[in-house]
JSON list of C-alpha atoms in Angstrom, two decimals:
[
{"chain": "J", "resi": 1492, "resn": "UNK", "atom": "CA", "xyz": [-92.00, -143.01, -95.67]},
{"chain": "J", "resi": 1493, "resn": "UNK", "atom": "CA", "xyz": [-90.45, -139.60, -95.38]},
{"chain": "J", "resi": 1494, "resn": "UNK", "atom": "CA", "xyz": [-87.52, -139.08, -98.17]},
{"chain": "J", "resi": 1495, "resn": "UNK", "atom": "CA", "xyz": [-84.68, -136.92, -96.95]},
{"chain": "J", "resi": 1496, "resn": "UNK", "atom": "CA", "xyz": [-83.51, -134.28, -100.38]},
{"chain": "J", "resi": 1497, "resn": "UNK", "atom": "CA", "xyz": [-79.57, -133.75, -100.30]},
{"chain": "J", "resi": 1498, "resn": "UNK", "atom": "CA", "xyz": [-80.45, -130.28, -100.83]},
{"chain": "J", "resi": 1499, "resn": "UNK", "atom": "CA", "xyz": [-76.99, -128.45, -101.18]},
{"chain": "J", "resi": 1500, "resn": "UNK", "atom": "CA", "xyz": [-75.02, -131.81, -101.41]},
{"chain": "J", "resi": 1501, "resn": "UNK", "atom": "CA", "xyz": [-72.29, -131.16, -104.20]},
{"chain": "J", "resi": 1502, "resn": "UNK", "atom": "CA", "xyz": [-72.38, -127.35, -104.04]},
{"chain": "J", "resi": 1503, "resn": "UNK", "atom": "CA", "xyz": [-68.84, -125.87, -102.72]},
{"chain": "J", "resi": 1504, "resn": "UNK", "atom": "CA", "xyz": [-69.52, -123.00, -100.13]},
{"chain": "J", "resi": 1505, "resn": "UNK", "atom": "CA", "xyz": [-66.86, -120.66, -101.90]},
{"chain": "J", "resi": 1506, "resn": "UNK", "atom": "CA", "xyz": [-67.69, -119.84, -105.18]},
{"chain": "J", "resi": 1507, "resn": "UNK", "atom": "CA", "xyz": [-64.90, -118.14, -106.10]},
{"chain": "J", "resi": 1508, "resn": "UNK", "atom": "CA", "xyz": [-63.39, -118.77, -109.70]},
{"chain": "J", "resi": 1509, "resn": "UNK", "atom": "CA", "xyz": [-60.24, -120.93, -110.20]},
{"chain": "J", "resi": 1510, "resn": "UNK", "atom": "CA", "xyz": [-57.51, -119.18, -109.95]},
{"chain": "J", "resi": 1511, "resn": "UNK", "atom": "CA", "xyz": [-54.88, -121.16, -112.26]},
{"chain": "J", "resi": 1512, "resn": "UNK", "atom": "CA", "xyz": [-56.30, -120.13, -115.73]},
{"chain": "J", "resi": 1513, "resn": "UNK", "atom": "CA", "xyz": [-54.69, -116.17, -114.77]},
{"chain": "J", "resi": 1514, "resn": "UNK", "atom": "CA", "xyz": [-51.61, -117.64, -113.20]},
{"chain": "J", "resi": 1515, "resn": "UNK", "atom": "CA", "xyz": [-50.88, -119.01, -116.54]},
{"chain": "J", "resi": 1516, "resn": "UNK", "atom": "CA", "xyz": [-51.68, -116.08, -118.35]},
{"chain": "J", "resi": 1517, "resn": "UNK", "atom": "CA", "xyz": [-49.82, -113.50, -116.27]},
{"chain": "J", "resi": 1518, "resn": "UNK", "atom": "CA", "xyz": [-46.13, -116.67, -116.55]},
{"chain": "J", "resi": 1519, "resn": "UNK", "atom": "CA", "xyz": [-47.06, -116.79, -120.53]},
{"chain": "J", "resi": 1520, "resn": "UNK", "atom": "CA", "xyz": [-47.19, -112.80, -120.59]},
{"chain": "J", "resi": 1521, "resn": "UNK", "atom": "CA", "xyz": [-43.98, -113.20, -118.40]},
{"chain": "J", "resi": 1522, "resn": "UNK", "atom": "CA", "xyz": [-41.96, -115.37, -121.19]},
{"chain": "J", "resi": 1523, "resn": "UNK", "atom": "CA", "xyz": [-43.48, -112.87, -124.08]},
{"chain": "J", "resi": 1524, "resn": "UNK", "atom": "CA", "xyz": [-41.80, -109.81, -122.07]},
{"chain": "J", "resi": 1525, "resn": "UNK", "atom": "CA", "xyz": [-38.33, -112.16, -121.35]},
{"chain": "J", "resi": 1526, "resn": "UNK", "atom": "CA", "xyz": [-38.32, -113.65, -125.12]},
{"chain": "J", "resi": 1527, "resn": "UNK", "atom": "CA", "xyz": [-39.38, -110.34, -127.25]},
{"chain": "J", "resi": 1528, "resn": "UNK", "atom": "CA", "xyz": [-38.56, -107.55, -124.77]},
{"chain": "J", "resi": 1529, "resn": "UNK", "atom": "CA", "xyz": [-40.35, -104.21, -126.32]},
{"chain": "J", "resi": 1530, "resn": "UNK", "atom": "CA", "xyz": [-42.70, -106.47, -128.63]},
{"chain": "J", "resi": 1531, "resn": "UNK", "atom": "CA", "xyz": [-43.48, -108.71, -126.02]},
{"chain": "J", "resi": 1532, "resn": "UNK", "atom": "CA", "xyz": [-44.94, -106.14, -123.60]},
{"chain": "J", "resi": 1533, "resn": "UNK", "atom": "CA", "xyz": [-46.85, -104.93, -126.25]},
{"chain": "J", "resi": 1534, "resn": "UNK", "atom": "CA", "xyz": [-48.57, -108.24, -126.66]},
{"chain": "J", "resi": 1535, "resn": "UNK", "atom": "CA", "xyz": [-48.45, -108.99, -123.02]},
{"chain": "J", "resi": 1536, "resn": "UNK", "atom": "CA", "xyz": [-50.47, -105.69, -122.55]},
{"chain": "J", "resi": 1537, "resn": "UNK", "atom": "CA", "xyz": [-53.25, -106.70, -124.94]},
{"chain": "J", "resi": 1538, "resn": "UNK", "atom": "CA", "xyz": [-53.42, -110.81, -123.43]},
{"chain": "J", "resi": 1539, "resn": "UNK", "atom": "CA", "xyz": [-53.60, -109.11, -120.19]},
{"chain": "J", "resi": 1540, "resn": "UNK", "atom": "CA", "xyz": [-56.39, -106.05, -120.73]},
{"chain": "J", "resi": 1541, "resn": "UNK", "atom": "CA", "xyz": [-58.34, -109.16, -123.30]},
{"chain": "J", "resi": 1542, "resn": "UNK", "atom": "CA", "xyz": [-58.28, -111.18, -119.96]},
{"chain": "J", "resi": 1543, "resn": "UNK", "atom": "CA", "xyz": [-59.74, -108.98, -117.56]},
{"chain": "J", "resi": 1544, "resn": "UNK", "atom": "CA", "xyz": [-62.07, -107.72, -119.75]},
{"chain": "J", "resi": 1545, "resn": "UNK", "atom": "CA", "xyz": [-63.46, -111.47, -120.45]},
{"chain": "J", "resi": 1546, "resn": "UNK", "atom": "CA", "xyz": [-62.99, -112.51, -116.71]},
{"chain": "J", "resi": 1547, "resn": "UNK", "atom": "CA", "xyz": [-64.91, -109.57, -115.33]},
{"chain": "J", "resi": 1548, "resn": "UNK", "atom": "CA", "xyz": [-67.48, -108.32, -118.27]},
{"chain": "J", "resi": 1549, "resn": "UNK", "atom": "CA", "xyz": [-68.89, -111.97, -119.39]},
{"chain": "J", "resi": 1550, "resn": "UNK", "atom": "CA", "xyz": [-71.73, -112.53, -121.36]},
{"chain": "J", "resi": 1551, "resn": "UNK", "atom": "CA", "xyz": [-73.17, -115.00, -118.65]},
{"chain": "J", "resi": 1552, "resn": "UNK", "atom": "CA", "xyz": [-74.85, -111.95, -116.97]},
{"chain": "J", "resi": 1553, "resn": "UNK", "atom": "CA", "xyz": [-77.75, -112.44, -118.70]},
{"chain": "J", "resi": 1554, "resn": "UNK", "atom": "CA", "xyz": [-78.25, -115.94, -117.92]},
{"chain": "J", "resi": 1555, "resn": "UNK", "atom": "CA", "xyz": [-77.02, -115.98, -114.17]},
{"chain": "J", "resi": 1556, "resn": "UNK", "atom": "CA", "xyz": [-79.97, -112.99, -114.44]},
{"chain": "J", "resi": 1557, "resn": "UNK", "atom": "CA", "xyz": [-82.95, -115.51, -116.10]},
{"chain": "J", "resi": 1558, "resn": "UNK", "atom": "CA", "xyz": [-81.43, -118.51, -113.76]},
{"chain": "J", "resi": 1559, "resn": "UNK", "atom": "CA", "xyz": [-81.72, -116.16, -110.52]},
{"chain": "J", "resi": 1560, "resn": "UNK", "atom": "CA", "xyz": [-85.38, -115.25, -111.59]},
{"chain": "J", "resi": 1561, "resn": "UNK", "atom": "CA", "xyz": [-86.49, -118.98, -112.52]},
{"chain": "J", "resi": 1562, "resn": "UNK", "atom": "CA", "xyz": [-84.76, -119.96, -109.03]},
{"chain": "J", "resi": 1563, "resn": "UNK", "atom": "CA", "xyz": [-86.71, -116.92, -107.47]},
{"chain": "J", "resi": 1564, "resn": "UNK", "atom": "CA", "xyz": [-90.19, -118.67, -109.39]},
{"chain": "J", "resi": 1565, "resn": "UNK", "atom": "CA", "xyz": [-89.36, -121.97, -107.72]},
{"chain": "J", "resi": 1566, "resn": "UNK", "atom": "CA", "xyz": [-89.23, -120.43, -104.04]},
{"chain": "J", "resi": 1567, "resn": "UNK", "atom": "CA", "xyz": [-92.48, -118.57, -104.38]},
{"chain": "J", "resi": 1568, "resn": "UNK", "atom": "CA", "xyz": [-93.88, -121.81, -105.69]},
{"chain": "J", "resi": 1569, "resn": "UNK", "atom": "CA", "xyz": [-92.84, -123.34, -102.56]},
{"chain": "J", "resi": 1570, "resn": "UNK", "atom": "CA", "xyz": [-94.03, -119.94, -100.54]},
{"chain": "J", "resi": 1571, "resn": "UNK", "atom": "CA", "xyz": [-97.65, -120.26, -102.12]},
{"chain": "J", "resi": 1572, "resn": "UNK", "atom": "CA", "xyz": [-98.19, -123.51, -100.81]},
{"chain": "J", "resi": 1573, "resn": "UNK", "atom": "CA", "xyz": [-96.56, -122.57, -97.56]},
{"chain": "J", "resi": 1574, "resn": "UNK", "atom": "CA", "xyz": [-99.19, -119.86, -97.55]},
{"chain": "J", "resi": 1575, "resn": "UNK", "atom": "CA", "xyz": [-102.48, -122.07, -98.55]},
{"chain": "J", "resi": 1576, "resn": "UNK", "atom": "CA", "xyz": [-101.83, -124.30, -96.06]},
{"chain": "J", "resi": 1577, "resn": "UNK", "atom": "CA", "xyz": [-101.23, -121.69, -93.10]},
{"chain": "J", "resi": 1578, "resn": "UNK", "atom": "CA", "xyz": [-104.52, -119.85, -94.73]},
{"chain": "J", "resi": 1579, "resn": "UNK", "atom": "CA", "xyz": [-106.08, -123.47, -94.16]},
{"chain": "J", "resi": 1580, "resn": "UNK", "atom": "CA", "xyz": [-104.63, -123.51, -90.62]},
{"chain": "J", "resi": 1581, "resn": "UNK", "atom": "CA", "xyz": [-105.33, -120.30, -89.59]},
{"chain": "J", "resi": 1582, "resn": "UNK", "atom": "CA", "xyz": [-108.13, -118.60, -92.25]},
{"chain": "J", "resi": 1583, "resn": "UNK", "atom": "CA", "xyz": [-111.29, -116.62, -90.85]},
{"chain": "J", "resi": 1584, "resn": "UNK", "atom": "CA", "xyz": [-113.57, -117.34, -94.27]},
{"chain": "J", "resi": 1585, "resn": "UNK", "atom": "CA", "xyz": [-116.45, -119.98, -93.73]},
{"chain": "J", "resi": 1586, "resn": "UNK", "atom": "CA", "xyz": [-114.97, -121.77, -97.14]},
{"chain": "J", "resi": 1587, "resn": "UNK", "atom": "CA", "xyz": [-111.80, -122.39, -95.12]},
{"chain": "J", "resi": 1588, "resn": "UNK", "atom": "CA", "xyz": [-113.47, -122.95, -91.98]},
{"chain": "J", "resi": 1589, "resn": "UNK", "atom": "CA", "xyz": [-115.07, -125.37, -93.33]},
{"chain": "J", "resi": 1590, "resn": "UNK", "atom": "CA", "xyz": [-112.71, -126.79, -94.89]},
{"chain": "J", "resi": 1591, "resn": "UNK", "atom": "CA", "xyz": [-110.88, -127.14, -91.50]},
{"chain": "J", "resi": 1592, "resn": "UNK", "atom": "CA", "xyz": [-113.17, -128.57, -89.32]},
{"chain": "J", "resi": 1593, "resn": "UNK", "atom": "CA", "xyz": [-115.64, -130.48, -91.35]},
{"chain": "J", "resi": 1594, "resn": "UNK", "atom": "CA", "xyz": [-113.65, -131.55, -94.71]},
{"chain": "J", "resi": 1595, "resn": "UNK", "atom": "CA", "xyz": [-110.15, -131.86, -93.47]},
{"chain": "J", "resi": 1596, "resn": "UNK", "atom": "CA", "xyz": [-110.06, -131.78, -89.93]},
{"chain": "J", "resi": 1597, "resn": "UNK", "atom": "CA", "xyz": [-106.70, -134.28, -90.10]},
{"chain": "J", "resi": 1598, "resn": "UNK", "atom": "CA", "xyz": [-104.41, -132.37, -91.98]},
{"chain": "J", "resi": 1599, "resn": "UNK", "atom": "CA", "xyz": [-104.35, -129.68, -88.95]},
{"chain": "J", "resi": 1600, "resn": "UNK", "atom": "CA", "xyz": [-103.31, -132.83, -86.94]},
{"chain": "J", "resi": 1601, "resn": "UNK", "atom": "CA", "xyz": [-99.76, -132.78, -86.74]},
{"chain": "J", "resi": 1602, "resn": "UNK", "atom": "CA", "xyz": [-100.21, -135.97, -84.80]},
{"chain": "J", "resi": 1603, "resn": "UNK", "atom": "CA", "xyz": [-102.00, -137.61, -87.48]},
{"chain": "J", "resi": 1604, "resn": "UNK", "atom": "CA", "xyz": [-100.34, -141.51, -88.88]},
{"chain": "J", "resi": 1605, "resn": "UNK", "atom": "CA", "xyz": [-101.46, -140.91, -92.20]},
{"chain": "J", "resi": 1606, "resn": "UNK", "atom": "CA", "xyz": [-98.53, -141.40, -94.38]},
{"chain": "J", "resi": 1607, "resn": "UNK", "atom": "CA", "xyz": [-99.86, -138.44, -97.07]},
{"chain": "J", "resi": 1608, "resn": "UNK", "atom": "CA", "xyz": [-100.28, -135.84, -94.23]},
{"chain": "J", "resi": 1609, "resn": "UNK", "atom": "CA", "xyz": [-97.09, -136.70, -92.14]},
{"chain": "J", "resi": 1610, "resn": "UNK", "atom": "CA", "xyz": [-95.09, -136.22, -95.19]},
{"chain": "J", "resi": 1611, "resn": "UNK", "atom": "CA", "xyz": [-96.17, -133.18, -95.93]},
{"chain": "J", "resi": 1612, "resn": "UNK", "atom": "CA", "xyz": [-96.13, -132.06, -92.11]},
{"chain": "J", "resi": 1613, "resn": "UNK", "atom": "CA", "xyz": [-92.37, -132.94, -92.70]},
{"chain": "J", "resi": 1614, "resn": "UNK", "atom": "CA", "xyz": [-92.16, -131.12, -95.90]},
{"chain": "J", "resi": 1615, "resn": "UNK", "atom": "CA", "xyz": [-93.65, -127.88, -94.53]},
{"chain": "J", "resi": 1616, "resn": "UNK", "atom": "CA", "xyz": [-91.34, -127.66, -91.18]},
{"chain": "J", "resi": 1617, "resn": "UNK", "atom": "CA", "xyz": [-88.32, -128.38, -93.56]},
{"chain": "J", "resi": 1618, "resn": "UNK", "atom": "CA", "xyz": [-89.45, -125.66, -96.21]},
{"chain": "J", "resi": 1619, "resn": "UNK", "atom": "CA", "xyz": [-89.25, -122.88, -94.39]},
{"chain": "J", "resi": 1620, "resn": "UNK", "atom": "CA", "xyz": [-85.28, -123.91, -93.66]},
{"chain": "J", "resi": 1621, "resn": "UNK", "atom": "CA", "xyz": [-84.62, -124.53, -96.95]},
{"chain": "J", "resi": 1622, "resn": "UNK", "atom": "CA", "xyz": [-86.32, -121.17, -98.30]},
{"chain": "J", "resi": 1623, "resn": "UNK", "atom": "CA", "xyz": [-83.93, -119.22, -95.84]},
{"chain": "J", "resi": 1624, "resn": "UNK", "atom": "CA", "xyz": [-80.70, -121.38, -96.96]},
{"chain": "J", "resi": 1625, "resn": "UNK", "atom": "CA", "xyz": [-81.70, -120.78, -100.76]},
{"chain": "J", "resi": 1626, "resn": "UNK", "atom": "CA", "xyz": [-81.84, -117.27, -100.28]},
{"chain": "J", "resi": 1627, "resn": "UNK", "atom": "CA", "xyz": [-78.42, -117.14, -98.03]},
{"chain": "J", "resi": 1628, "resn": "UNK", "atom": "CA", "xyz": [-76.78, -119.15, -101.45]},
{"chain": "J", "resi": 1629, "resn": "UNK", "atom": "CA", "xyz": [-78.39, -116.56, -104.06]},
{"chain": "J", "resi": 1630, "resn": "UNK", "atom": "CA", "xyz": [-76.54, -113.71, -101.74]},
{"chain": "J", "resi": 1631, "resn": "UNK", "atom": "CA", "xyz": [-73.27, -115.34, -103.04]},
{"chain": "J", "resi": 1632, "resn": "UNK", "atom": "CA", "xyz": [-71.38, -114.86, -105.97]},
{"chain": "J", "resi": 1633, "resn": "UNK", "atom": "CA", "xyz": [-72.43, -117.62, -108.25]},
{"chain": "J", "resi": 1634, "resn": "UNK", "atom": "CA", "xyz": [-71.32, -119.56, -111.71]},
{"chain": "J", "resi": 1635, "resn": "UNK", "atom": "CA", "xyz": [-74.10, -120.55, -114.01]},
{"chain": "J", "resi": 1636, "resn": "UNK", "atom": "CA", "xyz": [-73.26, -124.26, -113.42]},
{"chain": "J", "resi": 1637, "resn": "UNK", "atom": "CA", "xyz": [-73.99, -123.50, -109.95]},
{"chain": "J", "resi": 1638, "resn": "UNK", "atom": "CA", "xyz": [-77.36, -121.73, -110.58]},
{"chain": "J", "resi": 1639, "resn": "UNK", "atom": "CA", "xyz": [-78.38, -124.21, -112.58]},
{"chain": "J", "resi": 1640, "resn": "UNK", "atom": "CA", "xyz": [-77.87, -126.87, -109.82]},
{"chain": "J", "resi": 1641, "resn": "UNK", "atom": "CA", "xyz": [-79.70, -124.40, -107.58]},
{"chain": "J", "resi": 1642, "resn": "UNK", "atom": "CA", "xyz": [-82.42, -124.36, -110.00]},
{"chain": "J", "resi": 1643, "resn": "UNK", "atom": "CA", "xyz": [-83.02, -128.17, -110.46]},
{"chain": "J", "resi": 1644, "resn": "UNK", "atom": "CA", "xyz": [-82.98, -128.63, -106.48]},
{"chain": "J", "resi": 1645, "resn": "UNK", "atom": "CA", "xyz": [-85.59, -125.63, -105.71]},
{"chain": "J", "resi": 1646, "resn": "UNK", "atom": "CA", "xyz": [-87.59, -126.76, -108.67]},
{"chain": "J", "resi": 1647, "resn": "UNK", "atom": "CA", "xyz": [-87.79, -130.57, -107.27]},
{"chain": "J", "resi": 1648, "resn": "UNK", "atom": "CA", "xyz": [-88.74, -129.17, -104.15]},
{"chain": "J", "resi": 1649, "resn": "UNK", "atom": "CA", "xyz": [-91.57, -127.20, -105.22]},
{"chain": "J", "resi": 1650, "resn": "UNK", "atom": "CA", "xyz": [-92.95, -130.20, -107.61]},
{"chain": "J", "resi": 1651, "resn": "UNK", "atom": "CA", "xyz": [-92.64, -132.25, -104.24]},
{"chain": "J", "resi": 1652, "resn": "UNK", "atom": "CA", "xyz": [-93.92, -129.89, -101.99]},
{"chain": "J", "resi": 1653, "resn": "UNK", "atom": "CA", "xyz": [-96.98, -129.12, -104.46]},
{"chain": "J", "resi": 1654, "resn": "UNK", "atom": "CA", "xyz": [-97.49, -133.18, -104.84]},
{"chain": "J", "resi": 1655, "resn": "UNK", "atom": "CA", "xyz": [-97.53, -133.91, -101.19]},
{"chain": "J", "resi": 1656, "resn": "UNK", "atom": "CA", "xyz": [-100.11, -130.69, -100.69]},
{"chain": "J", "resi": 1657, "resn": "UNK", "atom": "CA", "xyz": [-102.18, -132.19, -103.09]},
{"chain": "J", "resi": 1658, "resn": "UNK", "atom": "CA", "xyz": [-101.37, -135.75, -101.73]},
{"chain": "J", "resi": 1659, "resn": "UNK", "atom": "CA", "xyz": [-102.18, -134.67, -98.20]},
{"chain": "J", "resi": 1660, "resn": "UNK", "atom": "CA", "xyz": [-105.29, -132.83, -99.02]},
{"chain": "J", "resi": 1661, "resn": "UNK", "atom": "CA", "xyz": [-106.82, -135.94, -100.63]},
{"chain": "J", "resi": 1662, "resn": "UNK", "atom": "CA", "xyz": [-106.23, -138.19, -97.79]},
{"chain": "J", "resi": 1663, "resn": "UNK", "atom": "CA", "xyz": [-107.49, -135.82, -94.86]},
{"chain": "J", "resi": 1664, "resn": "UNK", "atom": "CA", "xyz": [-110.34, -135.63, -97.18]},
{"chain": "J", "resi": 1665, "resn": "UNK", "atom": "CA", "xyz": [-110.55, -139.51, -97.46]},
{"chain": "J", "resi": 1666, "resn": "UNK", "atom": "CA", "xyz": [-109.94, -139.69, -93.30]},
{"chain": "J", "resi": 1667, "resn": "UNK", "atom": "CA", "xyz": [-113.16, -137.24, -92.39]},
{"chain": "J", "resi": 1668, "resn": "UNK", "atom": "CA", "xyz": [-115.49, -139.60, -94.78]}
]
C-alpha cells in the first residue's frame, strides 16, 4: 500500500503579510490628523514610525532563523538516506557489494512485489521532487506559522523515509534467505 503525503496542501503560494492591519492604521492616523490637527500629526507620526518599525524589524528573526535550520536538518535527513541507498546501488566497497548481490539483491529490483521495497522505491523517486520543492518554498518570504508547517511536513517525511529504508532493508534481507 503506497500512502500519498499532501505535502504543501494548506500552504498559500504568496506569503505576503495581510495588508488590512496598516490600512487601519494609516485611516486611524487619518482621523487623529482631521480631529486634533497639529497634535494629531504628532501622534500620527509616532503610530506610524512604531508601525514600521514592528512590521519590518520583528523579533521573529530569530526563530524563522532556528525553524529554517531545523527544516534544513530534516532535508539532509532525507538526503542521507537518499545517499545510502544510491551508495548501496552504485558502491565499489566489497561490504556494499556484498551487500548488493548476496544480502539484498531485491531492493536493487525496482520490479520487485514486495510491499516494504516498493514503498520505499516510491518514496525515493518522490524524494528527490519534494527536496527540490522544499527548497523552492524556503527561497520565499515566510511567516513562522508557515515554517513551522514546513517543518512538521519535512520532518514526517524524513521519519517515513528513514522507516521504509529500514523497512525495505529488512525484507530484501528476508527475500535472499
Amino acid at each position: 500500500m503506497i500512502v500519498i503525503m499532501p505535502d504543501f496542501d494548506g500552504l498559500p503560494i504568496n506569503a505576503q503579510r495581510p495588508r488590512w492591519p496598516l490600512i487601519v492604521i494609516v485611516i486611524g492616523c487619518l482621523v487623529l490628523i482631521w480631529l486634533l490637527k497639529f497634535p494629531g500629526v504628532v501622534l500620527a507620526s509616532f503610530i506610524l514610525l512604531s508601525s514600521y518599525l514592528l512590521i519590518h524589524f520583528t523579533p521573529d528573526e530569530k526563530e524563522t532563523a532556528a525553524l529554517r535550520s531545523s527544516i534544513t536538518l530534516s532535508m539532509e535527513d532525507i538526503q542521507d538516506v537518499l545517499d545510502q541507498y544510491h551508495d548501496f546501488l552504485h558502491g565499489q566497497s566489497t561490504e556494499t557489494i556484498a551487500d548488493r548481490t548476496l544480502y539484498r539483491p531485491a531492493l536493487a529490483d525496482l520490479d520487485c512485489q514486495e510491499e516494504a521495497i516498493e514503498r520505499f522505491h516510491y518514496l525515493v523517486n518522490t524524494s528527490d521532487r519534494f527536496t527540490s520543492r522544499m527548497h523552492a518554498r524556503l527561497e520565499r518570504n515566510l511567516n513562522i506559522t508557515q515554517l513551522e508547517k514546513l517543518l512538521q511536513i519535512a520532518d514526517a517525511r524524513a521519519a517515513e523515509l528513514e522507516e521504509s529504508w529500514l523497512a525495505a532493508r529488512k525484507a530484501a534481507r528476508r527475500l535472499s534467505e
